[in-house]
Steps between C-alpha positions, in 0.01 A plus 500: 500500500785738571632444150158567346453815710841626394486400133129520418550767235751277321283187510276433199322192633504288815532123461377322812426143603173424672547376857368561850690831525374652176196670654729667755728621220204648311377672817844655552511623141160665536587651839802667338292611198733293281320436172668268249396243241535148638514144373424234761625148436277235655475124525184380325452236769478766775240761586597867479300806590746785560399812307719805438368699204246416232793503260674212676562213257494146637708239320527129578854388575448227241458778240822682585593513131220759462656735757603766246145526370360509854730791589389693191135433585545609862665826393234567235218445750684712757507797263122477460418505872283795600635669810215423740629436853276326756226719645636437850817692417524857627512756216866578567589129507295445185696771321827336605381167357382647171820705470711187541286316247519785250875535535553130428252508212673796340843343538385172348302673225809693394688170468220316323359781289599337172312183589208625707431846360398812691182351648697409810541871581128578546409506865192530711480730801268463798305825561455401866870568555500841329655778706184710515296205629729409789404606849720752679725247674545289188576807291759619752661156508530500122638856501760409761607202291524706181695775676747250638551334162529833318759617751712191428470563127615861537800396710606245238399689187841638406692195617580177317265295716397180324166497683387847393291396200330234708414759768359735236289219353362407842413862583331558165311170523361594839400847381334348194302234681388743770413763236704754696441851357799670339471795738550261794825373347612858437417585862708204622791632295461859622479396866816295465684785327388736777639259759831480314509878463471553874776247561730670248440838663593359839821370347570832327490341155346623175151387406574507126568127498130443568415638156655189347238286671232647277623232261394237753144631507486529121631145468241362742212677326625384160506140625147541637373645171654205318326264741162654423573490128591133512197410712266548205498270196607665177302443181 
């Protein structure tokens, strides 16, 4: 599980063997909002009931020669999953799940575009998790999460951090699925710049460096616009 948690954005498909621990593994994956295509190998003489995602492909061990096709099928079905988390999830948790799912779908779709086409990039949002429909506490929790993530992006933006693009994708995915208004994102940026400005003044340093971070905001909004553009089928 540690390996999967650490490398989930490099994994195209999980290959698992059905046993008494499989249900526990699936529960752990869902608890960590880890969404990946999966092929489960099972013994035809045994019962199996563990369920991960609707896109999970089950393959009899006796048919192991068909593994390549099963992996392709699992990934194809995974790209078609609508992002509809369980109703019991809190809105903020639901957004985290759908963001993880979307990120993996986009990454796989980019790899498989030649074979699967653009249909894998059309996603479904849940209006119940939209920013304007959250209650006050839920909205504040989402805002706090977005502010924290945006702050990390700003700190890494002009560095050579290998995780920057992933952070940007996660932030934009959350904003997209929660239908966060653009003015809220701008406000998050302005509040952070104001905080940095006060810190620079205390240190007796120039605030001009903050002007460069306008590029960060422009970049985030451009990514969000692209997300909305890609969320609608093109004729």
